[in-house]
Coordinates of C-alpha atoms and ligand atoms in Angstrom, one line a residue:
Chain A
M1 CA 0.0 0.0 0.0
S2 CA 1.3 3.4 -0.8
K3 CA 0.1 7.0 -0.4
T4 CA 1.1 10.2 -2.1
I5 CA 2.0 13.5 -0.4
K6 CA -1.1 15.0 -2.1
E7 CA -3.4 12.5 -0.6
I8 CA -1.9 13.0 2.9
N9 CA -2.3 16.8 2.5
E10 CA -6.0 16.3 1.5
K11 CA -6.5 14.4 4.8
I12 CA -4.6 17.1 6.8
K13 CA -6.9 19.8 5.3
K14 CA -9.9 17.8 6.4
G15 CA -8.5 17.3 9.9
A16 CA -8.5 13.6 9.3
A17 CA -4.7 12.9 9.2
V18 CA -3.2 10.6 11.8
V19 CA 0.0 12.3 13.1
V20 CA 2.3 10.8 15.7
T21 CA 5.8 11.7 17.0
A22 CA 8.8 9.7 16.1
E23 CA 8.9 8.5 19.7
E24 CA 5.3 7.2 19.5
M25 CA 6.0 5.6 16.2
I26 CA 8.5 3.3 17.8
D27 CA 5.8 1.3 19.7
I28 CA 3.3 1.5 16.9
V29 CA 5.8 -0.3 14.5
K30 CA 6.8 -2.7 17.2
A31 CA 3.2 -3.6 18.1
S32 CA 1.5 -3.7 14.8
G33 CA 4.3 -4.2 12.3
R34 CA 5.4 -1.9 9.4
K35 CA 2.4 -2.8 7.1
K36 CA -0.3 -1.8 9.6
A37 CA 1.7 1.1 10.8
A38 CA 1.9 2.5 7.3
E39 CA -1.8 2.1 6.8
R40 CA -2.6 3.7 10.2
V41 CA -0.2 6.6 10.3
D42 CA 0.0 9.4 7.8
V43 CA 2.8 11.6 9.2
V44 CA 5.6 11.2 11.7
T45 CA 7.0 14.3 13.4
T46 CA 10.6 14.6 14.4
G47 CA 12.6 17.3 16.2
T48 CA 16.0 18.5 17.4
F49 CA 17.2 21.4 19.6
A50 CA 21.0 21.7 19.6
P51 CA 23.9 24.0 18.9
M52 CA 24.1 24.5 15.1
C53 CA 27.2 26.5 14.2
S54 CA 26.7 26.8 10.5
S55 CA 23.8 29.2 10.9
G56 CA 23.2 32.8 10.1
V57 CA 20.9 35.5 8.7
F58 CA 20.7 37.7 5.6
L59 CA 19.6 41.2 6.6
N60 CA 18.6 44.1 4.4
F61 CA 18.6 47.4 6.4
G62 CA 17.0 49.7 3.8
H63 CA 18.7 52.8 2.4
T64 CA 20.0 55.8 4.3
K65 CA 19.6 59.4 3.1
P66 CA 22.0 60.1 1.3
K67 CA 22.8 56.5 0.4
I68 CA 25.7 54.4 1.4
K69 CA 27.2 51.2 -0.2
M70 CA 28.1 49.5 3.1
Q71 CA 31.5 48.0 2.8
K72 CA 32.1 47.0 6.4
V73 CA 29.2 46.5 8.8
W74 CA 29.1 45.9 12.6
L75 CA 26.0 45.0 14.7
N76 CA 26.8 45.4 18.4
E77 CA 30.5 45.4 17.4
I78 CA 30.1 42.0 15.6
E79 CA 31.1 42.2 12.0
A80 CA 28.6 41.0 9.3
C81 CA 29.8 40.0 5.9
A82 CA 28.9 43.0 3.7
G83 CA 30.4 41.7 0.4
L84 CA 27.0 41.9 -1.2
A85 CA 24.9 44.8 -2.6
A86 CA 24.7 48.1 -0.8
V87 CA 22.6 47.4 2.3
D88 CA 22.6 43.6 2.4
V89 CA 24.7 41.6 4.9
Y90 CA 25.1 38.0 6.1
L91 CA 25.6 37.6 9.8
G92 CA 27.1 34.4 11.0
A93 CA 26.3 32.7 14.3
T94 CA 29.9 32.2 15.4
Q95 CA 31.2 35.7 14.6
M96 CA 32.6 37.6 17.6
P97 CA 32.8 41.3 18.4
W98 CA 36.0 42.8 17.0
N99 CA 37.1 43.8 20.6
D100 CA 36.4 40.4 22.2
P101 CA 39.4 38.9 24.1
L102 CA 38.6 35.5 22.5
N103 CA 41.0 32.9 23.8
E104 CA 43.7 35.4 25.0
V105 CA 43.1 34.1 28.5
H106 CA 42.3 30.5 27.9
P107 CA 39.5 29.3 28.1
G108 CA 37.7 32.4 26.7
K109 CA 34.2 33.0 27.8
F110 CA 32.7 34.0 24.4
T111 CA 29.8 35.7 26.3
Y112 CA 28.3 37.4 23.3
G113 CA 28.6 36.4 19.7
G114 CA 26.6 36.2 16.4
G115 CA 24.2 33.6 17.9
H116 CA 23.4 35.9 20.8
L117 CA 22.9 38.8 18.4
I118 CA 20.4 36.7 16.4
E119 CA 18.6 35.9 19.6
D120 CA 18.5 39.6 20.5
L121 CA 17.0 40.5 17.2
V122 CA 14.3 37.8 17.5
A123 CA 13.6 39.0 21.0
G124 CA 12.8 42.4 19.5
K125 CA 15.8 44.1 21.1
S126 CA 17.4 47.2 19.6
V127 CA 20.9 46.6 18.2
R128 CA 23.5 49.1 17.2
L129 CA 24.4 49.2 13.5
K130 CA 27.6 50.8 12.3
A131 CA 28.7 51.0 8.6
V132 CA 31.6 52.4 6.7
S133 CA 32.3 52.8 3.0
Y134 CA 34.6 54.5 0.5
G135 CA 31.9 56.5 -1.3
T136 CA 30.8 56.4 -4.9
D137 CA 28.8 58.8 -7.1
C138 CA 25.7 56.8 -6.6
Y139 CA 26.4 56.1 -2.9
P140 CA 28.2 59.1 -1.6
R141 CA 27.9 58.5 2.2
K142 CA 31.0 57.1 3.9
E143 CA 29.6 56.4 7.4
A144 CA 26.3 55.5 9.0
E145 CA 25.1 54.6 12.4
A146 CA 21.6 53.6 13.6
S147 CA 19.8 51.6 16.3
I148 CA 17.7 49.0 14.6
R149 CA 15.1 46.4 15.6
L150 CA 14.0 43.5 13.6
S151 CA 10.7 45.2 12.8
D152 CA 12.5 48.3 11.4
I153 CA 14.4 46.5 8.6
N154 CA 13.2 45.2 5.3
E155 CA 14.2 41.5 5.4
A156 CA 15.7 39.2 7.9
V157 CA 16.0 35.7 6.4
M158 CA 17.7 32.9 8.3
C159 CA 19.7 30.8 5.9
N160 CA 21.8 28.0 7.4
P161 CA 24.2 26.2 5.2
R162 CA 24.5 23.1 7.4
N163 CA 22.0 22.1 10.0
V164 CA 20.3 18.9 11.3
Y165 CA 23.3 16.6 11.1
Q166 CA 22.4 13.0 10.6
N167 CA 24.1 11.4 13.6
Y168 CA 27.2 12.9 15.3
N169 CA 30.3 12.0 17.3
C170 CA 30.5 11.2 20.9
A171 CA 33.5 13.3 22.1
V172 CA 35.9 12.2 24.8
N173 CA 39.3 13.3 26.1
L174 CA 42.2 10.9 26.5
S175 CA 44.8 13.5 27.5
G176 CA 45.7 14.7 30.9
K177 CA 44.3 18.2 30.6
T178 CA 40.8 19.6 30.3
L179 CA 39.7 20.4 26.7
Y180 CA 37.4 23.2 25.7
T181 CA 35.6 22.2 22.5
Y182 CA 32.5 22.8 20.4
M183 CA 31.4 19.5 22.0
G184 CA 31.6 21.2 25.4
T185 CA 34.1 20.9 28.2
L186 CA 35.8 17.5 28.2
K187 CA 37.5 16.5 31.4
P188 CA 40.8 14.8 31.3
E189 CA 41.4 11.0 31.2
L190 CA 37.9 10.1 29.9
G191 CA 36.2 12.3 32.5
N192 CA 33.1 12.6 30.5
A193 CA 31.6 11.7 27.1
N194 CA 29.6 14.3 25.3
Y195 CA 27.2 13.5 22.5
C196 CA 24.9 15.7 20.4
S197 CA 21.9 14.2 18.6
A198 CA 18.3 13.7 19.4
G199 CA 18.7 10.1 18.3
Q200 CA 15.4 8.4 17.7
L201 CA 13.7 11.9 17.4
S202 CA 16.3 13.3 15.0
P203 CA 14.9 14.2 11.6
L204 CA 17.4 12.6 9.3
L205 CA 17.7 9.4 11.4
N206 CA 14.0 8.8 10.7
D207 CA 14.4 9.1 7.0
P208 CA 17.9 7.8 6.6
E209 CA 17.9 7.7 2.8
Y210 CA 16.1 11.1 2.4
R211 CA 13.1 9.6 0.6
T212 CA 10.8 12.3 1.7
I213 CA 13.2 15.2 2.6
G214 CA 14.5 17.5 -0.1
M215 CA 14.4 21.1 -1.4
G216 CA 10.9 22.4 -0.7
T217 CA 10.2 20.2 2.4
R218 CA 8.3 22.4 4.8
I219 CA 9.8 22.4 8.3
F220 CA 9.6 23.8 11.9
L221 CA 12.4 26.3 12.1
G222 CA 13.0 28.4 15.2
G223 CA 9.3 28.3 16.1
A224 CA 8.2 29.4 12.6
R225 CA 7.6 27.6 9.3
G226 CA 10.7 27.3 7.3
Y227 CA 12.0 25.2 4.3
V228 CA 14.7 22.8 3.3
V229 CA 16.4 24.7 0.4
W230 CA 19.3 22.3 -0.5
N231 CA 21.3 19.5 1.0
G232 CA 23.6 20.9 3.6
T233 CA 27.4 21.6 3.1
Q234 CA 29.6 18.5 3.9
H235 CA 26.6 16.4 3.1
S236 CA 28.0 12.9 3.1
P237 CA 25.3 10.3 2.3
C238 CA 27.8 7.6 1.3
A239 CA 29.1 7.3 4.9
P240 CA 29.0 3.7 6.4
R241 CA 25.5 2.5 7.4
N242 CA 24.1 -0.4 9.4
S243 CA 21.8 -3.1 8.1
K244 CA 18.8 -0.8 8.5
G245 CA 20.4 2.0 6.4
V246 CA 21.1 4.2 9.4
P247 CA 24.5 6.0 9.2
E248 CA 27.0 5.0 11.8
V249 CA 28.9 8.3 11.6
P250 CA 28.0 11.9 10.9
A251 CA 26.4 11.7 7.3
G252 CA 23.7 13.8 5.8
T253 CA 23.0 17.5 6.4
L254 CA 20.5 20.0 5.3
M255 CA 20.5 23.7 4.2
V256 CA 17.4 25.4 5.7
M257 CA 15.8 28.8 5.4
G258 CA 13.0 30.8 7.1
D259 CA 11.8 34.2 8.0
L260 CA 13.6 35.4 11.2
K261 CA 10.8 37.8 11.8
E262 CA 8.4 34.9 12.5
M263 CA 10.7 33.1 14.9
T264 CA 10.5 33.0 18.7
Q265 CA 13.2 33.4 21.3
Y266 CA 12.4 30.1 22.9
W267 CA 13.6 28.3 19.9
V268 CA 16.5 30.6 18.9
R269 CA 19.1 30.8 21.5
G270 CA 22.7 32.3 21.6
A271 CA 25.2 29.9 23.2
S272 CA 28.7 30.2 24.6
M273 CA 31.0 27.3 24.4
A274 CA 33.8 28.0 26.9
G275 CA 37.3 28.1 25.1
Y276 CA 35.7 27.5 21.7
G277 CA 33.3 30.3 20.7
A278 CA 29.8 31.5 20.4
T279 CA 27.1 29.6 18.4
L280 CA 23.3 29.3 18.0
I281 CA 21.1 26.7 19.6
L282 CA 18.2 26.2 17.2
G283 CA 15.0 24.2 17.1
I284 CA 14.2 22.3 14.0
G285 CA 11.5 19.7 13.3
I286 CA 10.7 17.8 10.1
P287 CA 7.5 16.0 9.3
I288 CA 7.9 12.7 7.5
P289 CA 5.0 11.6 5.3
V290 CA 4.5 7.8 5.7
L291 CA 4.2 7.0 2.0
D292 CA 4.8 3.3 2.3
E293 CA 5.8 0.4 4.5
S294 CA 9.5 1.0 4.3
I295 CA 9.2 4.6 5.4
A296 CA 7.0 3.5 8.3
E297 CA 9.7 1.0 9.3
N298 CA 12.4 3.7 9.1
C299 CA 10.4 5.9 11.4
G300 CA 10.2 3.2 13.9
V301 CA 13.9 3.5 14.6
S302 CA 14.8 3.6 18.3
D303 CA 17.8 4.8 20.2
A304 CA 19.0 1.2 20.5
D305 CA 19.2 0.9 16.7
I306 CA 21.4 4.0 16.3
S307 CA 25.1 4.1 17.2
C308 CA 27.7 6.8 16.9
P309 CA 31.5 6.8 16.9
I310 CA 33.4 7.6 20.1
V311 CA 36.1 10.1 19.1
D312 CA 39.1 11.4 21.1
Y313 CA 39.2 15.2 20.8
S314 CA 42.7 15.5 22.3
D315 CA 44.3 14.0 19.2
D316 CA 42.2 12.0 16.7
Y317 CA 39.8 14.9 16.0
P318 CA 42.1 17.9 15.8
N319 CA 44.7 16.0 13.9
A320 CA 42.2 14.3 11.6
T321 CA 43.6 10.8 12.1
G322 CA 40.3 9.3 11.3
K323 CA 40.6 6.9 14.2
V324 CA 37.7 6.1 16.5
L325 CA 37.8 4.5 19.9
G326 CA 34.6 2.4 19.4
S327 CA 31.0 3.0 19.0
V328 CA 28.0 3.3 21.3
S329 CA 24.2 3.4 20.9
Y330 CA 22.1 6.4 21.9
S331 CA 20.1 4.1 24.3
E332 CA 23.4 3.4 26.2
L333 CA 24.4 7.1 26.1
K334 CA 21.1 8.2 27.5
K335 CA 21.5 5.9 30.6
G336 CA 24.1 8.3 31.9
S337 CA 27.3 6.4 31.7
I338 CA 29.2 4.2 29.3
E339 CA 32.2 1.9 29.4
I340 CA 35.3 3.0 27.5
R341 CA 38.5 1.0 28.0
G342 CA 37.3 -0.5 31.1
K343 CA 36.4 2.9 32.7
T344 CA 32.8 4.0 33.5
V345 CA 32.5 7.4 31.8
P346 CA 29.5 9.7 32.7
T347 CA 27.7 11.0 29.5
A348 CA 26.3 14.4 28.8
S349 CA 24.2 15.7 25.9
L350 CA 24.5 19.0 24.2
S351 CA 21.3 18.4 22.3
S352 CA 18.1 18.8 24.4
Y353 CA 16.0 15.7 24.1
S354 CA 13.2 17.2 26.1
R355 CA 13.0 20.2 23.8
A356 CA 13.3 18.0 20.7
L357 CA 10.2 16.2 21.9
E358 CA 8.4 19.5 22.5
I359 CA 9.1 20.4 18.8
A360 CA 7.8 17.0 17.6
N361 CA 4.6 17.5 19.7
L362 CA 4.1 21.1 18.4
L363 CA 4.5 20.0 14.8
K364 CA 2.1 17.2 15.5
E365 CA -0.5 19.7 16.8
W366 CA 0.0 22.0 13.8
I367 CA -0.5 19.3 11.3
T368 CA -3.4 17.7 13.2
R369 CA -5.2 21.1 13.3
G370 CA -4.7 21.4 9.6
E371 CA -2.4 24.4 9.9
F372 CA 0.7 22.9 8.4
L373 CA 0.8 20.9 5.1
I374 CA 3.6 18.6 3.9
G375 CA 5.9 20.2 1.3
E376 CA 6.5 18.2 -1.9
P377 CA 10.3 18.0 -2.4
Q378 CA 11.3 19.6 -5.7
R379 CA 14.8 18.2 -5.8
P380 CA 15.7 15.0 -4.0
T381 CA 18.5 15.2 -1.5
P382 CA 21.5 13.3 -2.9
G383 CA 21.5 9.8 -1.4
T384 CA 23.5 6.7 -1.0
D385 CA 23.9 6.2 -4.8
S386 CA 25.1 9.8 -5.4
G387 CA 28.8 8.8 -5.2
I388 CA 29.5 11.9 -3.1
K389 CA 33.0 11.7 -1.5
F390 CA 33.8 13.7 1.6
K391 CA 36.8 15.9 0.6
S392 CA 39.5 17.3 2.9
L393 CA 41.6 20.3 2.1
K394 CA 45.2 19.7 1.1
T395 CA 47.6 22.4 2.3
K396 CA 50.8 23.3 0.7
Chain B
M1 CA 35.8 34.2 65.7
P2 CA 32.4 33.1 64.3
N3 CA 32.2 29.8 62.6
K4 CA 33.2 30.0 59.0
K5 CA 32.0 27.9 56.2
I6 CA 34.5 27.3 53.4
V7 CA 34.8 25.1 50.3
L8 CA 38.1 23.4 49.6
H9 CA 39.1 22.2 46.1
F10 CA 41.8 19.6 46.1
S11 CA 43.5 18.8 42.8
K12 CA 44.1 15.2 41.9
N13 CA 47.6 14.9 43.4
L14 CA 46.6 16.4 46.7
V15 CA 43.7 14.1 47.4
K16 CA 45.8 11.5 49.3
E17 CA 47.7 14.2 51.4
P18 CA 46.8 14.5 55.1
I19 CA 46.0 18.2 54.7
V20 CA 43.0 18.5 56.8
Y21 CA 44.6 16.5 59.6
K22 CA 47.5 19.0 59.7
L23 CA 45.1 21.9 59.6
I24 CA 43.5 20.8 62.7
K25 CA 46.6 19.7 64.5
E26 CA 49.0 22.5 63.7
Y27 CA 46.6 25.4 63.5
N28 CA 44.3 24.7 66.4
L29 CA 41.2 24.8 64.4
S30 CA 38.2 22.6 65.1
F31 CA 36.0 21.7 62.2
N32 CA 32.8 20.1 61.0
I33 CA 32.7 18.5 57.6
L34 CA 29.5 19.4 56.0
K35 CA 30.1 17.7 52.6
A36 CA 32.9 15.9 51.2
K37 CA 33.4 14.3 47.9
I38 CA 36.7 12.9 46.7
L39 CA 36.5 10.9 43.6
P40 CA 39.3 8.3 43.3
D41 CA 41.0 9.8 40.3
E42 CA 39.6 13.2 40.0
E43 CA 39.5 16.3 42.1
G44 CA 38.3 16.4 45.7
I45 CA 35.8 18.8 47.1
M46 CA 35.1 19.5 50.8
V47 CA 32.8 21.9 52.5
M48 CA 33.6 22.5 56.1
E49 CA 32.8 24.8 58.9
L50 CA 35.9 26.0 60.8
S51 CA 36.1 27.5 64.3
G52 CA 39.0 28.7 66.3
D53 CA 41.1 31.9 66.8
E54 CA 40.9 34.5 64.0
K55 CA 44.7 34.4 63.7
D56 CA 44.9 30.7 63.5
Y57 CA 42.2 30.7 60.9
K58 CA 44.2 33.1 58.7
K59 CA 47.3 31.0 59.1
G60 CA 45.4 27.9 58.4
I61 CA 43.9 29.3 55.1
E62 CA 47.4 30.4 54.1
Y63 CA 48.7 26.9 54.8
L64 CA 46.0 25.5 52.6
K65 CA 46.9 27.9 49.8
R66 CA 50.6 26.9 50.1
S67 CA 49.6 23.3 49.8
G68 CA 47.8 23.9 46.6
V69 CA 44.3 23.7 47.9
S70 CA 42.1 26.5 46.7
T71 CA 39.6 27.7 49.1
Q72 CA 36.4 29.8 48.8
P73 CA 34.1 31.1 51.4
L74 CA 30.6 29.4 51.2
S75 CA 28.8 32.7 51.1
K76 CA 27.8 32.4 47.4
D77 CA 24.7 30.8 46.1
I78 CA 24.2 29.1 42.8
G79 CA 21.0 29.4 41.0
R80 CA 19.5 28.3 37.7
D81 CA 17.7 30.7 35.4
E82 CA 14.8 28.6 34.4
D83 CA 14.0 30.7 31.3
K84 CA 17.5 30.1 30.0
C85 CA 18.0 26.5 30.8
I86 CA 17.4 24.3 27.7
H87 CA 17.8 21.0 29.5
C88 CA 20.7 19.8 27.4
G89 CA 22.8 18.2 30.2
A90 CA 26.2 19.6 29.6
C91 CA 26.4 20.7 33.3
V92 CA 25.5 17.3 34.8
V93 CA 28.9 15.6 34.3
M94 CA 30.6 18.6 35.8
C95 CA 28.8 18.5 39.1
P96 CA 30.6 16.6 41.9
T97 CA 27.7 16.3 44.2
Q98 CA 24.8 15.2 42.0
A99 CA 23.0 18.5 42.6
L100 CA 22.5 18.4 38.9
S101 CA 21.1 15.2 37.4
V102 CA 19.0 14.0 34.5
D103 CA 15.5 12.6 35.0
R104 CA 15.9 9.7 32.6
K105 CA 12.2 9.5 31.9
T106 CA 11.7 13.1 30.7
M107 CA 15.4 13.7 29.9
K108 CA 15.0 17.0 31.8
V109 CA 17.8 18.2 34.0
I110 CA 17.0 18.6 37.7
F111 CA 18.8 21.1 39.9
E112 CA 18.6 20.4 43.7
S113 CA 20.1 23.4 45.3
E114 CA 20.3 21.8 48.8
K115 CA 22.9 19.4 47.3
C116 CA 24.9 22.3 45.7
I117 CA 28.2 23.2 47.3
A118 CA 28.8 26.3 45.1
C119 CA 31.9 24.9 43.6
E120 CA 31.1 26.7 40.4
L121 CA 32.2 23.9 38.2
C122 CA 29.0 23.9 36.2
I123 CA 29.0 27.7 35.4
E124 CA 31.5 27.8 32.6
P125 CA 30.4 24.6 30.7
C126 CA 26.7 25.8 30.6
P127 CA 26.2 27.0 27.0
T128 CA 23.3 29.3 27.8
K129 CA 24.8 30.7 31.0
A130 CA 21.7 29.5 32.9
M131 CA 23.8 28.4 36.0
R132 CA 24.6 31.5 37.8
L133 CA 26.3 32.8 40.9
H134 CA 24.4 35.1 43.3
F135 CA 26.3 36.8 46.0
Ligands
SF4_1 S1 24.2 23.1 30.8 FE1 22.9 24.9 31.3 S2 21.3 24.8 29.7 FE2 22.2 22.8 29.8 S3 20.9 21.6 31.3 FE3 22.7 22.5 32.4 S4 21.9 24.5 33.2 FE4 20.5 23.8 31.6
SF4_2 S1 28.1 24.8 41.8 FE1 27.2 23.6 40.1 S2 28.7 21.9 39.9 FE2 29.1 22.8 41.9 S3 27.8 21.6 43.3 FE3 26.6 23.4 42.7 S4 25.4 22.6 40.9 FE4 27.0 21.2 41.2

């Protein structure tokens, strides 16, 4: 039996669609099997709420009088990339103020960066804009300053080149000193093991071969409706997979886009990773239309079926040796401690499972009420047969 | 001198030294251990209440510093900003007293302030700066 997205959308419009979260789907598939699950369930909702460094926003400020072709732009002293037309910039989540001490006194605090600025904008706070230029006949002005709020400017579009990682590393530290990484603070000699995935709720782990997720898929993004606009950067679909097709290492990624003006602060949070930098913690949820039995089965994936590599961040990660210390399932990680080399190591997550579940439930509500339709992908996300090879940069 | 509550941080190599014993014996201080946590191969933390002569107290604290034990008065209070906490869990592995723990059912992070010894180890690793110090 198979359904089309169109048929499912008709049901959603009538308020007749059966929508469940990816967590609820586990038991449904277990209890009634993939065939019945596919007949019964129309949509499965997923969610993730975690630091996503490769995020940022396009802003258009509107023109000043007289006009300026902004060549360098700072917002609350944080530089935005202004190498676009006159009053367009791209503000990245990890950018720091020009006068921040960074890691001069290690570990740096990274109290306020691009992610925090994006949160402030979403919260409706006023931010200070400074711009300089060289002056042209059509854009004579050389300097401009203003206080702006999100509601004052023309456009603010979040466009994140790489989000929603399909699986991720579990980071540990084999060395004798504390490490400060984007995976959090890692205590010496296997003091802790940090992971970062919503596991069984994670969008791309529920549709491991991207059968329903592609450019045009409508998603929950930062509390608003957004879209998948491309595969993400470093998209690596040909990574090793288990017998169920679930990647065993970081694999697929998505590029997503949405209107910042519609987002809410609860789902868009600036974050500081001590000794590493600033970033953005962002909520994303993707609905998966259950078109057939195999999609139903995929959505029944549970933490016990998903494993990730344990990687040493004192040597193997920074030096790109490609070595892993072993692998561990998310159900083991979620118990609170794992065994590595005979040692019991406490685990911590950077991704918030409880918030991911909130997203999946919200999305379920929206769809059940007929307020959110499934987007028909216009370009499939490159899959396991794409032959994509993950490249590294050769230096000379 | 009124009784003073202090938090002692022992680094790994000091955990096995008879530091507290010396403090009592050579500096005439009486004490009351309120909380102690010395993990076999990690750092040790002890909260104690000291009483004795003001002069002896100062000397005792200096002795501790010389021995490499850092001390901090327990006049601080750690709180969690509930609006900021996103229930990730990054703080949990830092906490030596299980004042921070995960409810494995809801995967929410629980903070029990009565177990907190204000060691501040959770403050830096919290990405949203929800764990905060109040004086
Ligand atoms: S690290 Fe911070 S945000 Fe995360 S659970 Fe702990 S207090 Fe909450
Ligand atoms: S300050 Fe933080 S880490 Fe230290 S005991 Fe209190 S809650 Fe635990």
